[in-house]
Coordinates of C-alpha atoms in Angstrom, one line a residue:
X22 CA -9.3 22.3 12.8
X23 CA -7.0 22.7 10.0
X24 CA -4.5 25.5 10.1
X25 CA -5.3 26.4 6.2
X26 CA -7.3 25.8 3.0
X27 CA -5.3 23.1 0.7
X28 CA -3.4 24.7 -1.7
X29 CA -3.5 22.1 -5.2
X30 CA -0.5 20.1 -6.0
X31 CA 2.6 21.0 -8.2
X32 CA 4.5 18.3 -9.5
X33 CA 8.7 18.1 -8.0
X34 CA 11.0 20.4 -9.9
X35 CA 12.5 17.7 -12.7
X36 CA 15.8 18.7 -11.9
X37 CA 15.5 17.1 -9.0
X38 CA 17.6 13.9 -8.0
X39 CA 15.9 10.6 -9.1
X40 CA 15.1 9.2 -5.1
X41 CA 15.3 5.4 -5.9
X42 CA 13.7 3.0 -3.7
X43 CA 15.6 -0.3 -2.9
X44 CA 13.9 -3.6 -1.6
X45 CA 14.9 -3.8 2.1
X46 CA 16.4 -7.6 2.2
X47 CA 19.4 -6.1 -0.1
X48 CA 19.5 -2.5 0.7
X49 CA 22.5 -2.6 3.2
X50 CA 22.4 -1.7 6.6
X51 CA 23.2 2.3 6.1
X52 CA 20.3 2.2 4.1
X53 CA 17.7 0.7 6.1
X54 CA 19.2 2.6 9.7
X55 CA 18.5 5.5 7.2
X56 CA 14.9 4.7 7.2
X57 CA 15.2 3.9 11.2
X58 CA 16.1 7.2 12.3
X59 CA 13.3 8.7 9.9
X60 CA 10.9 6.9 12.1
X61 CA 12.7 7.7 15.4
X62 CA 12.5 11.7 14.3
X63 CA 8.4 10.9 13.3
X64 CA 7.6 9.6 16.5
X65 CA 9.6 12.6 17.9
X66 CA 7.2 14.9 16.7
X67 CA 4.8 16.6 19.1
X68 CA 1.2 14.3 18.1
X69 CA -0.4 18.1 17.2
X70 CA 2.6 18.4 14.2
X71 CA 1.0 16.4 11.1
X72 CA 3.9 14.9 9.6
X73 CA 4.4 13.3 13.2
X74 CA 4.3 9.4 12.8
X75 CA 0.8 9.6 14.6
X76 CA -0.3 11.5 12.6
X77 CA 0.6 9.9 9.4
X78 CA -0.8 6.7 10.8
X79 CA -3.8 8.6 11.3
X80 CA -4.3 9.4 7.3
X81 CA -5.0 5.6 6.7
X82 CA -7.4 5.1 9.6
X83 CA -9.1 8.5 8.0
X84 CA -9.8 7.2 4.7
X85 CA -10.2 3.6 5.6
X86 CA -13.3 4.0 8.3
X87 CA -15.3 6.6 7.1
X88 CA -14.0 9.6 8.8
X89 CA -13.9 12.0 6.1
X90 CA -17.4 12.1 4.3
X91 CA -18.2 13.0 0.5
X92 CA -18.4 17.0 -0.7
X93 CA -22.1 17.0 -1.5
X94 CA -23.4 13.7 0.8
X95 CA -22.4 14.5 4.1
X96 CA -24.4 11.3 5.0
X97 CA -22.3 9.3 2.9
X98 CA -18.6 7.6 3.8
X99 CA -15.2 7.8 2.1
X100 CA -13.8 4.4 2.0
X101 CA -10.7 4.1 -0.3
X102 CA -10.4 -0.1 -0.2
X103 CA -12.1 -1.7 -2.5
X104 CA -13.0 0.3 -5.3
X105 CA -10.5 2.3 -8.2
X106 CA -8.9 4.5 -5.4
X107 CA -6.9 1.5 -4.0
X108 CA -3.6 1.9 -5.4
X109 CA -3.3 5.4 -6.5
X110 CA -4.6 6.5 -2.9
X111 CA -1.5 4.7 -1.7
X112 CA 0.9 6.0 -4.2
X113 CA -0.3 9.2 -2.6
X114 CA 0.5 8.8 0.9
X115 CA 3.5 7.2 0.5
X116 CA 4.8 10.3 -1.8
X117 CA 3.9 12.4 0.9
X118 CA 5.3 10.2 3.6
X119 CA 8.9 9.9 2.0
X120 CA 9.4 13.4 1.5
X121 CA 8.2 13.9 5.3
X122 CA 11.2 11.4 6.1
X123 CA 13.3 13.2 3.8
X124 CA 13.2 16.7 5.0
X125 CA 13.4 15.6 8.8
X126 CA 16.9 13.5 7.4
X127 CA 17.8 16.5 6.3
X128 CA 19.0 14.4 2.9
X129 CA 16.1 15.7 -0.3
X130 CA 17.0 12.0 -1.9
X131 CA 15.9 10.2 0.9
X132 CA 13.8 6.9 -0.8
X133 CA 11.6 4.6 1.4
X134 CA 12.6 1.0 1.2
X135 CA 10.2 -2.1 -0.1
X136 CA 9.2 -4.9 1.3
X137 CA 9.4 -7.6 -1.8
X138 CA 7.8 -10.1 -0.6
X139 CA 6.5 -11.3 -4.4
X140 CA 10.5 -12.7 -4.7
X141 CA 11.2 -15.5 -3.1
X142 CA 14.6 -13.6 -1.8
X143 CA 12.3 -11.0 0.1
X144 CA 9.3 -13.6 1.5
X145 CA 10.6 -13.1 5.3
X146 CA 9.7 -10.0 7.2
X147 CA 12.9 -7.9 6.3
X148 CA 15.8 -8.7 9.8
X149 CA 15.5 -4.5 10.5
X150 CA 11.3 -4.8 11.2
X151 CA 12.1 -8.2 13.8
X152 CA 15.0 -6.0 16.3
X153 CA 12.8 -4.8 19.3
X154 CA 14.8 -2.7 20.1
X155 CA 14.3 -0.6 17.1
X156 CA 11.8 2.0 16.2
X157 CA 10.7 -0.1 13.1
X158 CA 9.4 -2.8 15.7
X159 CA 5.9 -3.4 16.5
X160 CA 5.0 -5.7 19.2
X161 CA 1.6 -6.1 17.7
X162 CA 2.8 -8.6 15.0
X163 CA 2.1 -12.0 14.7
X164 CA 4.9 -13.7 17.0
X165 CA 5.0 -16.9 14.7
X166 CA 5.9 -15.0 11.6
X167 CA 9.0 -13.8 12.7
X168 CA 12.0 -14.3 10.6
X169 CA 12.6 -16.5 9.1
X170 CA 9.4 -17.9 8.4
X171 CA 8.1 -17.3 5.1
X172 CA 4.9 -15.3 3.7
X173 CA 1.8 -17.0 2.8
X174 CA 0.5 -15.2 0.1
X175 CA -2.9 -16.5 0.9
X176 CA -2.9 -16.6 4.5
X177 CA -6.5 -17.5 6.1
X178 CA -5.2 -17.7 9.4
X179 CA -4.0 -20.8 9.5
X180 CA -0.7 -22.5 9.0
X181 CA 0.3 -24.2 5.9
X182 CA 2.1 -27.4 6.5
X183 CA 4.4 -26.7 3.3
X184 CA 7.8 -26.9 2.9
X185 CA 9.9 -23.4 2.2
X186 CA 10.2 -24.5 -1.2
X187 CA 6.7 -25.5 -1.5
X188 CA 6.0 -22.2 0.0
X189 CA 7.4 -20.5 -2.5
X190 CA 6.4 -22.0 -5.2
X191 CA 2.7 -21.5 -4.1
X192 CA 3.2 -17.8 -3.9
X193 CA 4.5 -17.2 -6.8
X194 CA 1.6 -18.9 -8.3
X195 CA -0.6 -17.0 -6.4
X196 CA 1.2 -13.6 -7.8
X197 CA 1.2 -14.8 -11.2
X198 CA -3.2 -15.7 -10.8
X199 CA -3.8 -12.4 -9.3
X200 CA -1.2 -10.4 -11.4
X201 CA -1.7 -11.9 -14.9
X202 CA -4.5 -14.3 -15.4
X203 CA -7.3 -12.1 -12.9
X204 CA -5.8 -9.0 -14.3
X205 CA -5.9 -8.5 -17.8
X206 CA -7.2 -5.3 -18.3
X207 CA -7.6 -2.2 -16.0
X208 CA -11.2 -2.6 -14.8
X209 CA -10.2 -5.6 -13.8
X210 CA -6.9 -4.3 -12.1
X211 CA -8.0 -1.1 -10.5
X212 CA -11.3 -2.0 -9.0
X213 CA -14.9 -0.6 -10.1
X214 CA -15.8 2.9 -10.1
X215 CA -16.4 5.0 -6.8
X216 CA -18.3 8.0 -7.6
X217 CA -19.8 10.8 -5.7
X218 CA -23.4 10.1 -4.1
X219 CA -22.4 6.1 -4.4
X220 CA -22.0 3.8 -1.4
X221 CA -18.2 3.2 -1.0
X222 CA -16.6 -0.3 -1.3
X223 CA -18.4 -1.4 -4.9
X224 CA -16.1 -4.1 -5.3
X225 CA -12.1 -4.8 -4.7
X226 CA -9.9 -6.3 -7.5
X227 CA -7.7 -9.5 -7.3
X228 CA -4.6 -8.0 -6.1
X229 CA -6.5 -6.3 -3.3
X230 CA -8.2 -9.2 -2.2
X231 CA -4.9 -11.2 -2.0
X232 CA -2.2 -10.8 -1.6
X233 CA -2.6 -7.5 0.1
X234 CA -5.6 -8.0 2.1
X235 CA -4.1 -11.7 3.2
X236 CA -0.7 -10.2 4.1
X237 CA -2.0 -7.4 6.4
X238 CA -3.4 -10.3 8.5
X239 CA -0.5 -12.6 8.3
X240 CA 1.4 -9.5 9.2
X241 CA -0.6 -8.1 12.4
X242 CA -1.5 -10.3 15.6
X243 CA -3.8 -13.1 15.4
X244 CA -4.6 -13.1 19.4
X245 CA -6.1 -9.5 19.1
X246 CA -10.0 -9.9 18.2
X247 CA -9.0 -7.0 15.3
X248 CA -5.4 -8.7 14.2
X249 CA -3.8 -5.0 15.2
X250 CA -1.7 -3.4 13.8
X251 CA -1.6 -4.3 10.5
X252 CA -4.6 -6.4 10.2
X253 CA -7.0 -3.6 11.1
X254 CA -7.5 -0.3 8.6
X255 CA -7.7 2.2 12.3
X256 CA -4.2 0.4 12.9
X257 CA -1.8 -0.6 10.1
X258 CA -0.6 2.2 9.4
X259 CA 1.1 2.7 12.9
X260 CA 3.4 -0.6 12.3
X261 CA 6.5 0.9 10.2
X262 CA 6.8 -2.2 8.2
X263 CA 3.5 -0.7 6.5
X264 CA 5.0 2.0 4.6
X265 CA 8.2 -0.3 2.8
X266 CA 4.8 -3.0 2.7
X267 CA 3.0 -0.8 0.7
X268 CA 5.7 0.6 -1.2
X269 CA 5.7 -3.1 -2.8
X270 CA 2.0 -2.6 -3.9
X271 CA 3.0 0.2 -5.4
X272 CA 6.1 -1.3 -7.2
X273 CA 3.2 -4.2 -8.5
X274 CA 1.2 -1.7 -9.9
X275 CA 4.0 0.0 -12.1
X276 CA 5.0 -3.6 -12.9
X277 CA 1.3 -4.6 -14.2
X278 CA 1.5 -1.6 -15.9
X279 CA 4.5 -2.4 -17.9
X280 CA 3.4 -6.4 -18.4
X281 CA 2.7 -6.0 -22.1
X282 CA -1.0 -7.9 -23.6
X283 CA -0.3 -8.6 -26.8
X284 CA 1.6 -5.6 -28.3
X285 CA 0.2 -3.0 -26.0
X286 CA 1.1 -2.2 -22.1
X287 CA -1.5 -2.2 -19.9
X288 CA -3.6 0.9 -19.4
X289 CA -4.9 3.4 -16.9
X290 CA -8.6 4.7 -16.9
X291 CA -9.5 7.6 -18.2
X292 CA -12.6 8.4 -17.3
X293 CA -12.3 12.1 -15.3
X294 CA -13.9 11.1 -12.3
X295 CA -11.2 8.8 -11.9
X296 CA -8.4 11.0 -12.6
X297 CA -10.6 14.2 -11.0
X298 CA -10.7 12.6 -7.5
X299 CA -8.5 14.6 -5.2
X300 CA -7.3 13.5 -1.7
X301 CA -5.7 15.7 1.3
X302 CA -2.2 15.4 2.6
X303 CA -0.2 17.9 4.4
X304 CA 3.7 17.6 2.6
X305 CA 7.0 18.2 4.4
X306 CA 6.1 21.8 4.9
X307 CA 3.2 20.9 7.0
X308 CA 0.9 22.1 4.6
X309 CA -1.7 21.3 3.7
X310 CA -2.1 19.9 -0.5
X311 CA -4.7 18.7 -2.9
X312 CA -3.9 16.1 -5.0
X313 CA -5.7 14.2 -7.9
X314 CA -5.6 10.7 -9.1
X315 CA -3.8 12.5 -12.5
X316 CA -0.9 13.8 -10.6
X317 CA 0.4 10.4 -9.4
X318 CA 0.1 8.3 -12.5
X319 CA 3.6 8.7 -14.0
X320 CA 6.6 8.0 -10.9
X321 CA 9.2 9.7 -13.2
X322 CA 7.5 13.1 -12.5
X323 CA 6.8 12.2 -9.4
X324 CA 10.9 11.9 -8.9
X325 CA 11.3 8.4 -7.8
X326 CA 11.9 4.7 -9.2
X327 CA 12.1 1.0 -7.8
X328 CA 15.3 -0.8 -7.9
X329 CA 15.2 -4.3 -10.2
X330 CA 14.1 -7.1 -8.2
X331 CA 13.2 -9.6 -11.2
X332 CA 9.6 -10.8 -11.5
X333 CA 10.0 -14.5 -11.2
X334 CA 6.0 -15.1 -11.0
X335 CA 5.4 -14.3 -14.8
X336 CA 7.5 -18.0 -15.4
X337 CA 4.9 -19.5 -12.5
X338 CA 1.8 -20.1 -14.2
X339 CA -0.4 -22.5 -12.3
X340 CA -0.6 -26.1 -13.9
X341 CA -4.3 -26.7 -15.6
X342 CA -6.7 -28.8 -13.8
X343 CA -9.6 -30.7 -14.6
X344 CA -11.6 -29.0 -11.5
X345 CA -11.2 -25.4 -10.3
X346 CA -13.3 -24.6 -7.4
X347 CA -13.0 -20.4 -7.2
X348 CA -15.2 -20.0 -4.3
X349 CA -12.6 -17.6 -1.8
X350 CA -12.9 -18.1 1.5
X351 CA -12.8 -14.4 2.3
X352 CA -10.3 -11.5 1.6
X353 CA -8.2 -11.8 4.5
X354 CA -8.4 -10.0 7.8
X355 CA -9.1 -6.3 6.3
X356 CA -12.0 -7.2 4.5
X357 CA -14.3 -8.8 7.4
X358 CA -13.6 -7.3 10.9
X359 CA -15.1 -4.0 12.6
X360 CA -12.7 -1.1 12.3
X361 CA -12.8 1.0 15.7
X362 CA -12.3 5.0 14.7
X363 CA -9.5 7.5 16.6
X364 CA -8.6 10.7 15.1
X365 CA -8.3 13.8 16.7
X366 CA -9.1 15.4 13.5
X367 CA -11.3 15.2 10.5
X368 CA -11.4 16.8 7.1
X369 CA -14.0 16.3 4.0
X370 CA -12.6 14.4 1.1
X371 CA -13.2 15.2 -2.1
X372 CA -14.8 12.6 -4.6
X373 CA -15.9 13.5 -7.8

């Protein structure tokens, strides 16, 4: 049951301090312990509190396996993959997340860290995540991808027999295919509409496909039947690598946004029922919020920036050849298992 009705969002103060988030394989050790004791004070939380770590794991499970259901078509699923709502869902909850982390710090500033793993300086599984010692662990990973192995950008599920510099150079092609030549305008980007009365999931969008789809299952562990955690939508979001993971998809969409076509950056939609669409969070008061797709499209209001990392993939273009099969073999973990459902509560999401 929730405790109150949502109240709508209001934008951060602009006074407030600029919380800038660093990639994790250069942020320093303060930094990333930082992060650490946010997640130890999380899972601290009684399981009832909502900005308890199970709790927050729970939001992705909600909106990922059709536990909240449509305003209007009860009979009908919210399902936030594979349509428009992908990336500014996410933006969402991770807003909502880092300002959890922040207040229980006690430090307002408080930024997540990001997982780069589109430069080749950040392709391991940041050092912090691979301690098991620590609260960022999760024993549900893939053993064999341990530091220092590298990412594969377009993991199927099996091993590549590349060298590190052939490993590289393949994802970066891969980034620079999904990021530039699949992506040149924002229906292409975002993903098609998901309107109200519609079946969910009308169709992902290159970067959803892979790399993001591919690296929740190189991520989560292959001996499970549902490659928990991170493989599974009920699951990833209990790993704490997720959160810096995502932040990284978030990064990639400001980036694409600032690629220039031509003599013109690249565009948001602006059809309403895209920017309309509202989703439920509860903030650091533990209250409950409504926010829209509009509220999250500009990071400076939102009060938070990436540090530089360089974009090495827009020099990686893939060399022409005389025959391109394009048949995929499938979007990666995410997009072909069952998803198993645990919440203890539900609420109706809102999609216009």
């Amino acid at each position: 049951m929730l405790a109150s009705e949502p109240v709508d969002f209001r934008l951060p103060d602009p006074s407030e301090p600029l919380r800038t988030r660093r990639p994790a394989h250069v942020a320093g050790a303060d930094y990333m312990a930082k992060y650490e004791r946010a997640i130890a004070l999380m899972k601290a939380l009684p399981r009832s509190d909502p900005r308890s770590f199970y709790q927050q794991a729970n939001i992705h499970c909600a909106y990922c396996t059709g536990a909240y259901r449509q305003i209007g078509h009860p009979e009908l699923p919210v399902q936030i993959h594979f349509s428009w709502f992908f990336f500014p869902f996410h933006r969402a909850y991770l807003y909502f997340f880092e300002r959890i982390a922040g207040k229980l710090l006690g430090d307002p500033g408080f930024a997540l860290p990001f997982w780069s793993w589109d430069v080749p300086e950040g392709m391991r599984l940041p050092l912090p995540f691979a301690n098991a010692s620590s609260p960022l662990y999760d024993p549900l990973r893939n053993p064999r991808h341990a530091p220092p192995k590298l990412v594969d950008l377009d993991f199927s599920g099996r091993e590549k027999n590349y060298t590190d510099e052939q490993q590289i150079q393949y994802n970066l092609r891969i980034m620079y295919k999904q990021m530039i030549t699949n992506s040149p305008s924002a229906s292409l980007f975002y993903g098609q509409p998901f309107r109200a009365g519609e079946a969910d999931k009308p169709d992902p969008r290159p970067v959803e496909i892979y790399p993001h789809n591919t690296m929740h299952g190189w991520t989560g562990d292959l001996s499970l039947p549902n490659v928990e955690d991170m493989g599974a939508y009920y699951s990833a979001g209990r790993d704490p690598v997720f959160y810096p993971y995502h932040n990284n998809i978030d990064r990639l969409w400001e980036t694409w946004r600032n690629i220039t076509s031509g003599n013109q950056r690249h565009v948001v939609f602006t059809d309403p029922d895209w920017l309309e669409s509202s989703f439920l969070f509860y903030n650091e008061e533990a209250c409950l919020v409504r926010i829209t797709i509009r509220d999250v499209l500009n990071i400076n209001k939102l009060r938070y920036a990436y540090d530089e990392v360089g974009i090495p993939w827009l020099n990686a273009r893939p060399p022409q050849t005389l025959s391109v099969n394009n048949k995929r073999r499938g979007g990666g973990s995410l997009g072909s298992i069952r998803f198993p459902l645990s919440l203890d509560t539900a609420v109706t999401a809102e999609v216009r």
